[in-house]
XYZ file of C-alpha atoms in Angstrom:
501
model
C 19.897 -11.154 -10.346
C 17.886 -13.956 -8.788
C 16.858 -16.729 -11.169
C 13.206 -16.839 -12.169
C 11.446 -19.811 -10.572
C 10.558 -22.453 -13.112
C 6.895 -23.329 -13.515
C 7.399 -26.804 -12.051
C 9.066 -25.354 -8.963
C 6.367 -22.720 -8.676
C 3.701 -25.398 -8.874
C 5.213 -27.045 -5.809
C 5.299 -23.664 -4.073
C 1.641 -23.077 -4.790
C 0.724 -26.533 -3.598
C 2.391 -25.674 -0.309
C 1.091 -22.103 -0.038
C -2.307 -22.086 -1.704
C -5.909 -22.918 -0.947
C -6.407 -25.511 1.727
C -5.396 -25.065 5.353
C -4.713 -27.920 7.722
C -6.048 -28.007 11.266
C -2.513 -27.509 12.558
C -2.064 -24.402 10.392
C -5.314 -23.048 11.792
C -4.213 -23.329 15.426
C -3.398 -20.074 17.187
C 0.351 -19.664 17.722
C 1.356 -18.404 21.152
C 4.791 -16.868 20.646
C 6.428 -13.469 20.351
C 7.921 -11.597 17.431
C 11.692 -11.291 16.983
C 13.519 -8.669 19.070
C 13.447 -5.312 17.314
C 10.214 -5.997 15.431
C 8.566 -2.637 14.741
C 4.917 -1.843 15.497
C 3.166 1.113 13.935
C 0.075 2.869 12.654
C -0.633 4.371 9.259
C -2.526 7.234 7.623
C -2.232 9.278 4.427
C -2.193 13.033 3.886
C -5.415 13.567 1.944
C -7.374 11.238 4.207
C -6.489 12.981 7.478
C -4.891 16.396 7.036
C -7.621 18.724 5.801
C -6.309 22.268 5.347
C -6.750 21.623 1.643
C -6.014 25.178 0.507
C -4.233 26.658 3.521
C -0.816 28.281 3.756
C 0.079 28.069 0.086
C -0.890 24.446 -0.582
C -1.684 23.704 -4.218
C -4.693 21.773 -5.494
C -4.453 18.002 -5.945
C -6.413 15.617 -8.120
C -8.347 14.511 -5.042
C -9.361 18.077 -4.277
C -10.700 18.303 -7.818
C -12.256 14.832 -7.958
C -14.121 15.180 -4.671
C -15.254 18.761 -5.278
C -16.643 17.990 -8.728
C -18.173 14.683 -7.545
C -18.720 13.700 -11.156
C -21.695 11.423 -11.530
C -21.829 10.996 -7.754
C -18.390 9.386 -7.642
C -18.118 9.920 -3.849
C -20.581 7.714 -1.943
C -21.792 10.485 0.362
C -20.785 13.467 -1.778
C -18.144 14.466 0.783
C -14.541 15.631 0.450
C -11.310 15.826 2.426
C -11.282 19.587 2.887
C -11.262 19.120 6.685
C -11.112 15.321 7.081
C -9.562 14.673 10.544
C -7.997 18.161 10.605
C -4.581 16.663 11.287
C -3.045 19.760 9.690
C -4.022 21.543 12.901
C -4.408 18.572 15.260
C -1.211 16.656 14.523
C -0.261 16.929 18.203
C -3.443 14.994 19.063
C -2.348 12.281 16.652
C 1.084 12.108 18.260
C -0.500 11.756 21.699
C -2.636 8.748 20.726
C 0.349 7.197 18.970
C 2.334 7.507 22.188
C -0.558 5.992 24.157
C -0.549 3.014 21.780
C 3.164 2.422 22.382
C 4.075 2.322 18.685
C 7.604 2.309 17.304
C 6.740 4.172 14.108
C 4.088 6.238 12.361
C 3.583 5.847 8.656
C 2.212 9.027 7.067
C 2.478 10.645 3.659
C 3.614 14.026 2.430
C 1.118 15.926 0.307
C 3.207 16.750 -2.764
C 1.111 19.874 -3.478
C 1.562 21.142 0.097
C 5.331 21.208 -0.371
C 5.479 22.004 -4.116
C 2.144 23.621 -5.055
C 2.249 22.965 -8.818
C 4.241 19.751 -8.518
C 7.206 21.324 -10.309
C 10.137 22.542 -8.239
C 10.947 25.185 -10.852
C 7.650 26.899 -9.968
C 8.581 27.212 -6.311
C 8.679 25.361 -2.992
C 6.183 26.178 -0.224
C 8.046 26.816 3.035
C 4.842 26.663 5.095
C 4.285 23.101 3.923
C 7.853 22.146 4.814
C 7.370 23.745 8.231
C 4.259 21.643 8.869
C 6.029 18.350 8.199
C 9.007 19.486 10.252
C 6.688 20.068 13.216
C 5.107 16.638 12.750
C 8.467 14.847 12.386
C 10.028 16.627 15.331
C 6.964 15.952 17.469
C 7.101 12.250 16.690
C 10.804 11.966 17.427
C 10.344 13.787 20.726
C 8.088 10.904 21.796
C 10.450 8.217 20.506
C 8.339 7.455 17.408
C 10.093 6.915 14.077
C 8.574 8.727 11.082
C 7.977 6.287 8.199
C 7.272 8.588 5.259
C 5.438 7.924 2.000
C 6.267 10.396 -0.768
C 3.204 9.692 -2.898
C -0.147 8.463 -1.600
C -2.417 9.249 -4.577
C -2.801 13.065 -4.284
C -1.066 14.247 -7.449
C -0.747 18.044 -7.841
C -3.207 19.353 -10.437
C -0.352 21.255 -12.061
C 1.004 17.897 -13.222
C -2.350 16.293 -13.980
C -3.274 18.953 -16.544
C -0.210 18.026 -18.602
C -0.954 14.299 -18.584
C -0.143 13.180 -15.055
C 1.266 9.658 -14.889
C 0.804 9.232 -18.648
C 3.382 11.937 -19.422
C 6.926 10.653 -18.977
C 8.101 14.118 -17.888
C 6.562 13.289 -14.505
C 9.483 10.927 -13.881
C 11.861 13.881 -13.563
C 9.291 15.898 -11.606
C 9.085 13.109 -9.029
C 12.869 12.962 -8.754
C 12.943 16.724 -8.120
C 10.232 16.377 -5.466
C 12.142 13.522 -3.847
C 15.247 15.671 -3.625
C 13.332 18.375 -1.753
C 11.904 15.818 0.681
C 15.256 14.103 1.297
C 17.010 17.444 1.732
C 14.438 18.922 4.111
C 13.509 15.866 6.180
C 16.084 13.137 5.590
C 18.334 14.114 8.473
C 15.559 12.744 10.740
C 13.554 10.368 8.496
C 15.211 6.959 8.168
C 12.346 5.050 6.527
C 11.054 6.149 3.132
C 8.442 4.802 0.730
C 8.279 6.222 -2.773
C 4.752 5.098 -3.718
C 1.653 3.682 -2.119
C -0.243 1.023 -4.069
C 0.508 1.929 -7.692
C -1.590 -1.092 -8.692
C -4.597 0.795 -7.334
C -3.991 4.269 -8.677
C -2.862 3.202 -12.151
C -6.144 1.278 -12.476
C -8.359 3.958 -10.869
C -10.623 6.319 -12.806
C -9.837 9.191 -10.428
C -6.152 8.935 -11.369
C -7.161 10.186 -14.811
C -10.043 12.450 -13.634
C -12.332 10.558 -15.980
C -15.458 8.508 -15.416
C -14.401 6.050 -18.132
C -10.647 6.267 -18.739
C -10.129 2.673 -19.901
C -11.322 2.385 -23.469
C -10.051 -0.186 -25.932
C -7.247 -0.845 -26.355
C -6.473 -0.723 -22.614
C -3.046 0.931 -22.492
C -3.207 3.625 -19.826
C -2.466 1.472 -16.760
C 0.609 -0.018 -18.444
C 1.922 3.443 -19.381
C 1.195 4.749 -15.882
C 2.996 1.779 -14.350
C 6.007 2.223 -16.615
C 6.433 5.832 -15.507
C 5.897 4.952 -11.831
C 8.628 2.284 -11.935
C 11.020 4.751 -13.556
C 10.140 7.480 -11.050
C 10.637 5.108 -8.140
C 14.023 4.003 -9.465
C 15.275 7.567 -10.020
C 14.212 8.483 -6.485
C 16.065 5.446 -5.112
C 19.229 6.183 -7.128
C 19.076 9.833 -6.068
C 18.925 8.826 -2.413
C 21.812 6.413 -2.922
C 24.025 8.985 -4.609
C 23.288 12.195 -2.708
C 21.731 11.381 0.670
C 22.336 7.851 1.946
C 26.051 8.438 2.732
C 25.172 11.066 5.342
C 21.561 10.228 6.267
C 21.911 6.431 6.499
C 18.250 5.763 5.811
C 16.402 3.062 3.917
C 13.991 3.383 1.000
C 11.427 1.095 -0.594
C 7.985 0.976 -2.190
C 4.685 -0.284 -0.841
C 2.611 -2.579 -3.048
C -0.791 -4.113 -2.461
C -2.364 -7.419 -3.304
C -4.773 -10.058 -2.157
C -3.459 -13.570 -1.852
C -4.744 -15.303 -5.012
C -5.105 -18.930 -3.952
C -5.784 -21.633 -6.545
C -9.477 -22.501 -6.320
C -8.545 -26.158 -6.358
C -5.001 -26.509 -5.006
C -4.625 -29.888 -6.703
C -5.636 -28.569 -10.134
C -2.675 -27.524 -12.316
C -4.792 -24.996 -14.249
C -5.778 -23.286 -11.008
C -2.168 -23.359 -9.792
C -1.121 -21.659 -13.012
C -3.915 -19.092 -12.576
C -2.571 -18.279 -9.117
C 0.911 -17.845 -10.567
C -0.372 -15.467 -13.251
C -2.550 -13.510 -10.863
C 0.247 -12.863 -8.378
C 2.622 -11.725 -11.117
C 0.043 -9.482 -12.786
C -0.589 -7.783 -9.433
C 2.409 -7.810 -7.093
C 5.021 -8.940 -9.627
C 4.060 -6.200 -12.093
C 5.951 -3.822 -9.800
C 8.285 -5.975 -7.735
C 9.798 -7.822 -10.684
C 11.187 -4.787 -12.564
C 12.291 -3.074 -9.353
C 14.139 -6.172 -8.148
C 15.037 -7.955 -11.412
C 15.030 -5.205 -14.029
C 12.142 -6.464 -16.160
C 8.429 -7.169 -16.060
C 7.438 -10.720 -15.097
C 8.054 -13.038 -18.055
C 4.445 -14.273 -17.917
C 3.205 -10.680 -18.308
C 5.590 -10.092 -21.167
C 4.463 -13.286 -22.904
C 0.705 -12.771 -22.535
C 0.414 -9.030 -23.199
C 2.807 -9.235 -26.151
C 0.814 -12.104 -27.654
C -2.559 -10.458 -27.118
C -1.242 -7.205 -28.589
C -0.009 -9.058 -31.671
C -3.313 -10.916 -32.028
C -5.088 -7.546 -31.961
C -3.019 -6.443 -34.972
C -0.829 -3.990 -33.104
C 2.695 -3.159 -34.240
C 3.927 -2.961 -30.648
C 2.948 -4.390 -27.297
C 0.609 -2.563 -24.946
C 3.161 -3.412 -22.242
C 6.174 -1.085 -22.712
C 9.756 -2.312 -22.507
C 12.760 -0.941 -20.661
C 15.866 -0.250 -22.713
C 19.298 -1.303 -21.458
C 19.920 2.000 -19.660
C 16.626 1.926 -17.782
C 17.027 -1.763 -16.977
C 20.273 -0.941 -15.212
C 18.650 1.928 -13.310
C 15.598 0.013 -12.098
C 17.291 -3.328 -11.381
C 17.678 -3.725 -7.605
C 16.221 -0.306 -6.817
C 14.790 -1.008 -3.367
C 15.974 -1.810 0.141
C 12.778 -3.569 1.151
C 9.252 -4.380 0.016
C 6.236 -2.800 1.661
C 2.944 -4.689 1.500
C -0.631 -3.531 2.051
C -3.007 -6.456 2.509
C -6.642 -6.770 3.529
C -8.212 -9.852 1.966
C -7.753 -12.952 -0.227
C -9.659 -14.763 -2.944
C -9.601 -17.867 -5.119
C -8.595 -17.820 -8.783
C -9.050 -20.150 -11.732
C -8.412 -20.045 -15.463
C -10.782 -17.900 -17.497
C -10.681 -16.366 -20.948
C -12.644 -13.388 -19.648
C -13.088 -10.282 -21.753
C -12.424 -8.006 -18.775
C -9.233 -6.311 -19.833
C -6.861 -6.857 -16.887
C -8.162 -10.268 -15.896
C -8.327 -11.030 -19.620
C -4.625 -10.288 -20.020
C -3.877 -12.524 -17.026
C -6.478 -15.137 -18.045
C -7.872 -15.458 -14.530
C -11.223 -15.243 -12.778
C -11.537 -14.553 -9.068
C -14.125 -15.771 -6.579
C -14.724 -16.012 -2.858
C -16.138 -18.592 -0.496
C -19.664 -18.077 0.891
C -18.476 -19.405 4.254
C -15.967 -16.582 4.679
C -16.894 -13.809 7.097
C -17.011 -10.328 5.572
C -16.169 -6.975 7.065
C -18.574 -4.043 7.177
C -17.857 -3.001 3.595
C -18.052 -6.486 2.091
C -14.389 -7.579 1.992
C -13.740 -11.203 2.860
C -11.830 -11.955 6.067
C -9.250 -14.660 5.261
C -6.460 -14.610 7.866
C -4.603 -17.639 6.478
C -4.172 -15.823 3.164
C -1.963 -13.265 4.909
C 0.516 -15.945 5.938
C 0.501 -17.450 2.441
C 1.182 -14.043 0.880
C 4.054 -13.112 3.197
C 5.678 -16.507 2.772
C 5.307 -16.292 -1.013
C 6.861 -12.812 -1.036
C 9.793 -14.087 0.998
C 10.397 -17.157 -1.150
C 9.824 -15.371 -4.463
C 11.829 -12.185 -3.864
C 13.980 -12.708 -0.717
C 13.763 -9.080 0.430
C 12.981 -7.628 3.852
C 9.250 -6.998 4.232
C 7.359 -4.269 6.073
C 3.583 -4.606 6.373
C 2.580 -1.003 5.762
C -1.216 -1.464 5.900
C -3.568 -4.103 7.258
C -6.982 -3.450 8.728
C -10.718 -3.905 8.979
C -13.284 -1.746 7.200
C -16.429 -1.067 9.209
C -19.603 0.790 8.335
C -20.026 4.486 8.896
C -22.318 3.959 11.893
C -19.716 1.899 13.757
C -18.997 2.919 17.354
C -16.398 2.185 20.021
C -17.296 -1.503 20.381
C -15.546 -2.956 17.314
C -15.089 -6.580 18.342
C -14.920 -7.812 14.699
C -11.909 -5.539 14.167
C -10.327 -6.833 17.375
C -10.650 -10.399 16.067
C -9.403 -9.370 12.619
C -6.201 -7.840 13.969
C -5.550 -10.647 16.405
C -5.958 -13.356 13.757
C -4.113 -11.562 10.946
C -1.196 -10.609 13.185
C -1.002 -14.218 14.376
C -0.791 -15.442 10.774
C 2.044 -12.970 10.211
C 3.762 -14.463 13.256
C 3.399 -17.953 11.741
C 4.956 -16.744 8.496
C 7.965 -15.444 10.435
C 8.404 -18.219 12.990
C 7.268 -21.264 10.996
C 8.066 -20.280 7.388
C 11.110 -18.046 7.866
C 9.702 -14.893 6.265
C 11.811 -11.779 6.874
C 9.021 -9.477 8.087
C 10.415 -6.575 10.116
C 7.472 -4.338 10.932
C 3.699 -3.975 10.917
C 1.475 -0.902 10.567
C -2.248 -1.167 11.253
C -4.617 0.817 9.055
C -5.757 3.145 10.362
C -4.842 5.287 13.346
C -8.136 7.197 13.157
C -11.367 7.054 11.205
C -10.734 9.119 8.095
C -11.845 10.039 4.599
C -12.007 6.752 2.727
C -11.622 7.938 -0.881
C -14.697 7.217 -3.007
C -16.464 5.749 0.033
C -16.207 9.166 1.700
C -17.157 8.890 5.366
C -19.433 5.871 4.868
C -16.646 3.496 5.951
C -14.486 3.429 9.076
C -11.060 1.797 9.293
C -9.803 3.619 12.383
C -8.914 2.209 15.762
C -9.864 5.639 17.114
C -13.381 6.954 16.627
C -14.165 10.387 15.227
C -17.545 12.071 15.417
C -17.352 14.194 12.284
C -20.052 16.569 13.534
C -17.927 17.370 16.613
C -15.938 20.539 15.864
C -13.140 19.262 18.122
C -12.853 15.959 16.198
C -11.765 14.260 19.416
C -9.851 11.000 18.908
C -11.575 8.335 21.058
C -9.992 4.859 21.349
C -12.093 1.913 20.228
C -11.759 -1.565 21.696
C -9.336 -2.385 18.856
C -6.959 0.337 20.057
C -6.913 -1.241 23.524
C -6.308 -4.694 22.039
C -3.483 -3.534 19.766
C -1.824 -1.656 22.614
C -1.483 -4.957 24.469
C -0.233 -6.854 21.390
C 2.384 -4.162 20.794
C 3.470 -4.125 24.446
C 3.699 -7.945 24.534
C 5.446 -8.034 21.134
C 2.899 -10.623 20.047
C 1.207 -13.397 21.980
C 3.350 -14.714 24.851
C 3.002 -18.382 25.709
C 1.649 -17.573 29.160
C -1.266 -15.714 27.536
C -2.666 -19.069 26.415
C -3.217 -19.984 30.070
C -5.660 -17.085 30.332
C -7.740 -18.154 27.326
C -10.743 -20.271 28.325
């Protein structure tokens, strides 16, 4: 087990990786990525598939949440019943992937399409298995590796009604589901992700099908997280024991975070706030999976605040010796989804999560924002990747990175072109200048799709969809053309700089 970095050492790390950027750091780097670097695109099942109740598929929490639209929880009152109709148009998706020249396609399996109630004992849906077999085989026929996420937020309602991620029986249900997926698809799938962004879904109201799930004392996200870490670890150990010897694949988890830079990089309180923020977001998951325990700073603060509230036990659960052994080292790599960055400083805020971490976030009014109001901070991407490498020393795959535009966006998406070019270049700097072990990159998203509670009011795709067109034709935007060149060039060759005026 890797030693925990001392606070003094971490302070030096933050001084090097936080806040300010020198003019040299800001210069565009003309260079290429290492040989074998993988380029890809990403989607998720509920956001693109449609076919929500076809061929034996069960209902998911997102079917329920969007259909009920409680209190107008979906911006435009829409749902993913049809979405991009990839359930029927998956061949169209494969064609545009081939045109882009990608190495891999990251997509997710809809748990309820394969196991309608979520419980294997209730039956497996062969039609759902057949669909993913067609998609996987179609990708491989074009030389595209399937990079499969087992869980991207669409929990079967059969599990939600018995407590969902708050009921520890779901840990075994997820292991059973994993076994079906590995057995049916693992002979061809060599890249697996157990979960997508647990930090989002454990803190999301829709995960609990409640408008106000977080009442004092705030325990639910910690319980959810505890069960997710256990479920991930059992899935990993299952793959190790029963499938890796013959399938020779690799399995990890994808986490999400902003880079939390100290507001004043020379201020020790702000440095400490950055440390806490990163470990209450990314470390909450990475630390137990890699080191067998929650980050010590989380343990210290949540335990203390629980005691001060008069509780007999901490709101943050603990792993016993058996579970510590199971979860410790239970990943082959770390996936990262990243879109933006922010500054942090010390604050004794009453907001429950930031209150536990004792941080307050802010932006910079000079930062450009995307169409949905997220700050564009390319240098933060480099800082994050370098921090991940130095903190955890695991291979990294960027499994999502992209630009959110407004719903009326068309084919001319020059801000997205600039976003990708600048963020990918910062990733290149992290690899070439800082030594980060980043092995692949997936842009989000292949096509405009259903964007959760934003419905169809936001567009992340590099291919445009006119949702009123019954054919839902995939039309490349300028960003698709730009990424095709970056992928083909494997970055930004030195001779490209001669063409820039």
